[in-house]
Amino acid sequence: MDARLEFARNEDQMRLMLSEMKRRIDIARDGGGLELQKRQKALGKMTVRERVAHILDPDRPQLEIGALAGEGLYAEHGGCPAGGVVVVLGYVQGKMVLIVANDATVKAGTWFPITAKKNLRAQELALENRIPIVYLVDSAGVYLPLQDEVFPDKENFGRIFRNNALLSSKGITQIAAIMGSCVAGGAYLPIMSDEALIVDKTGSIFLAGSYLVKAAIGEDIDNETLGGATTHCEISGVTDYKAANDADALNTIRGIVDKIGHFPKAGFDRIEPLAPSRPGTDIHGLFPNDRSKPYDTFEIVQCIADRDSIQLYKKDFGKSILTAYARIDGWAVGIVANNRQLVRNGKGETQFGGVIYSDSADKAARFIANCNQKHIPLVFLQDVTGFMVGSRSEHGGIIKDGAKMVNAVSNSVVPKFTVLMGNAFGAGYYAMCGKAYDPRLIVAWPSARLAVMGGTQAAEVLLQIEKGQRKSKSRKEHDPADVELYERIRERYDEQTSPYYAAARLWVDAMIDPADTRQWLSMGIEMANHNPEIPPFSMGLLQT
């Protein structure tokens, strides 16, 4: 097929996928809907996204974490768009800050399981990268019908407060604004922050509201007297600032952040950036819609990296993985990318694109170690179907070489960033720095697929198992039900491998336009550069 026609077809398909992604994100950003937003404004409040927009510098970029969290979950409870909380990495008075803001239009800002998970992810980012965090609190507390999934476990609601304490102990600034209801256990989050503000007349904070106080001890008292701004700023001293309204509270926070001092950085190398040799939008046409088709991964890298900065490492060895030093928006990086072309190794053997072979795993492990030695952040561009199987690979020690690569990724001490471009299957997903391997950010293009294997392969395997059981029971080997079973398995797998399925559960931090990859990586490295604590690198005991 003509290359220009192929490019145009790929571009059209990617634009369709991006249009669908935008549609879903727009729905999530509406929160509980227009009527509830109007009701919030009638109370004299800004909506959650108006609050976030007001506090952030308008002329600087920002990244929203978990915009699609909760999509399709809790349908029997009315849903939980965006997990009921907005998390944005941006700038306040020129300083990089994480904003965590409850959306009171989603079940009064109550905490669903995914809400807790999203808040914990935000705190994890603040801890790992030593980034100040601002909480805009407007929540009625735990969503009681799902309290058993929110309250008791290790990675549940209580860990939020534990993280408050850890952040404070490490000198990472936390500021909280009480901009609405703040009840029961949820009251600890703002008060365990370093400084707390409360908005007059609309903000309130107490361990038990007036109805519960009446039921428990028989005292008649209204919520404002019990725990409003005047009470906590003039009587209890629980809060530090009284704000006249939302805008006043947000402006006060901007003033506090403005005066935060400067701290040591990690010192990752950055020079004046150069634009890539190809525009980022070219990825739309370069990345094939047909997942079986090969493509030149180097061309993708050219759309992300600064021009004239790419230095290929072991270019002619282990060709199923591309390793390269480069710069992204001026930042020095080490890139580890699956090569989706059909190539020949030094022995003249054909290697299939997207598969990790022994020589590639060995090369990648060595390159990762080199980047750690040089304090160079790592970027993983994933489109992997797994490690090579079969007798030749097993006899050649693919398990040992794969383990070496996984070891290097596991013990890596420099920040890691993962971009899921296409397939993210099997142990290859792990070796290429999957979620379990602590990437500072992990994002997915709409073309990504995550699973232990593809839907077609899974359906075939399970069908063969079913046939084997059927044969052992002396049932007929060929059954019309085979086709139905195959399709049912494949459809289920296709749903579960979707990037939307992953984004809803926060297996990825965001779904993004491939053209925005460079910005996400640049801001991610800038974020990571705030933490100067990089421990010594060691791969421990490793078979060689």
Short mmCIF file of C-alpha atoms in Angstrom, two decimals, residues 37 58 86 148 150 166 188 228 230 240 251 278 289 332 352 379 392 403 475 494 541:
data_model
loop_
_atom_site.label_atom_id
_atom_site.label_comp_id
_atom_site.label_asym_id
_atom_site.label_seq_id
_atom_site.Cartn_x
_atom_site.Cartn_y
_atom_site.Cartn_z
CA GLN A 37 -23.54 22.57 39.43
CA PRO A 58 -3.51 30.29 33.65
CA VAL A 86 -10.21 16.20 40.48
CA ASP A 148 -16.61 -2.00 53.63
CA VAL A 150 -13.50 2.25 51.65
CA LEU A 166 4.42 11.17 56.28
CA TYR A 188 -8.65 14.80 59.82
CA GLY A 228 -18.26 26.87 61.07
CA THR A 230 -16.07 31.68 63.13
CA ASP A 240 -5.61 29.18 60.43
CA ASN A 251 -6.14 33.64 46.47
CA ARG A 278 8.88 15.60 13.31
CA ASN A 289 -4.51 0.95 13.41
CA ALA A 332 18.29 14.08 29.20
CA PHE A 352 9.23 -10.60 15.11
CA VAL A 379 11.26 6.44 29.39
CA ARG A 392 15.09 -22.38 20.75
CA ALA A 403 14.67 -12.07 34.62
CA ARG A 475 -17.93 -35.98 24.02
CA ASP A 494 -11.42 -7.26 24.42
CA LEU A 541 22.31 -11.22 43.28
#
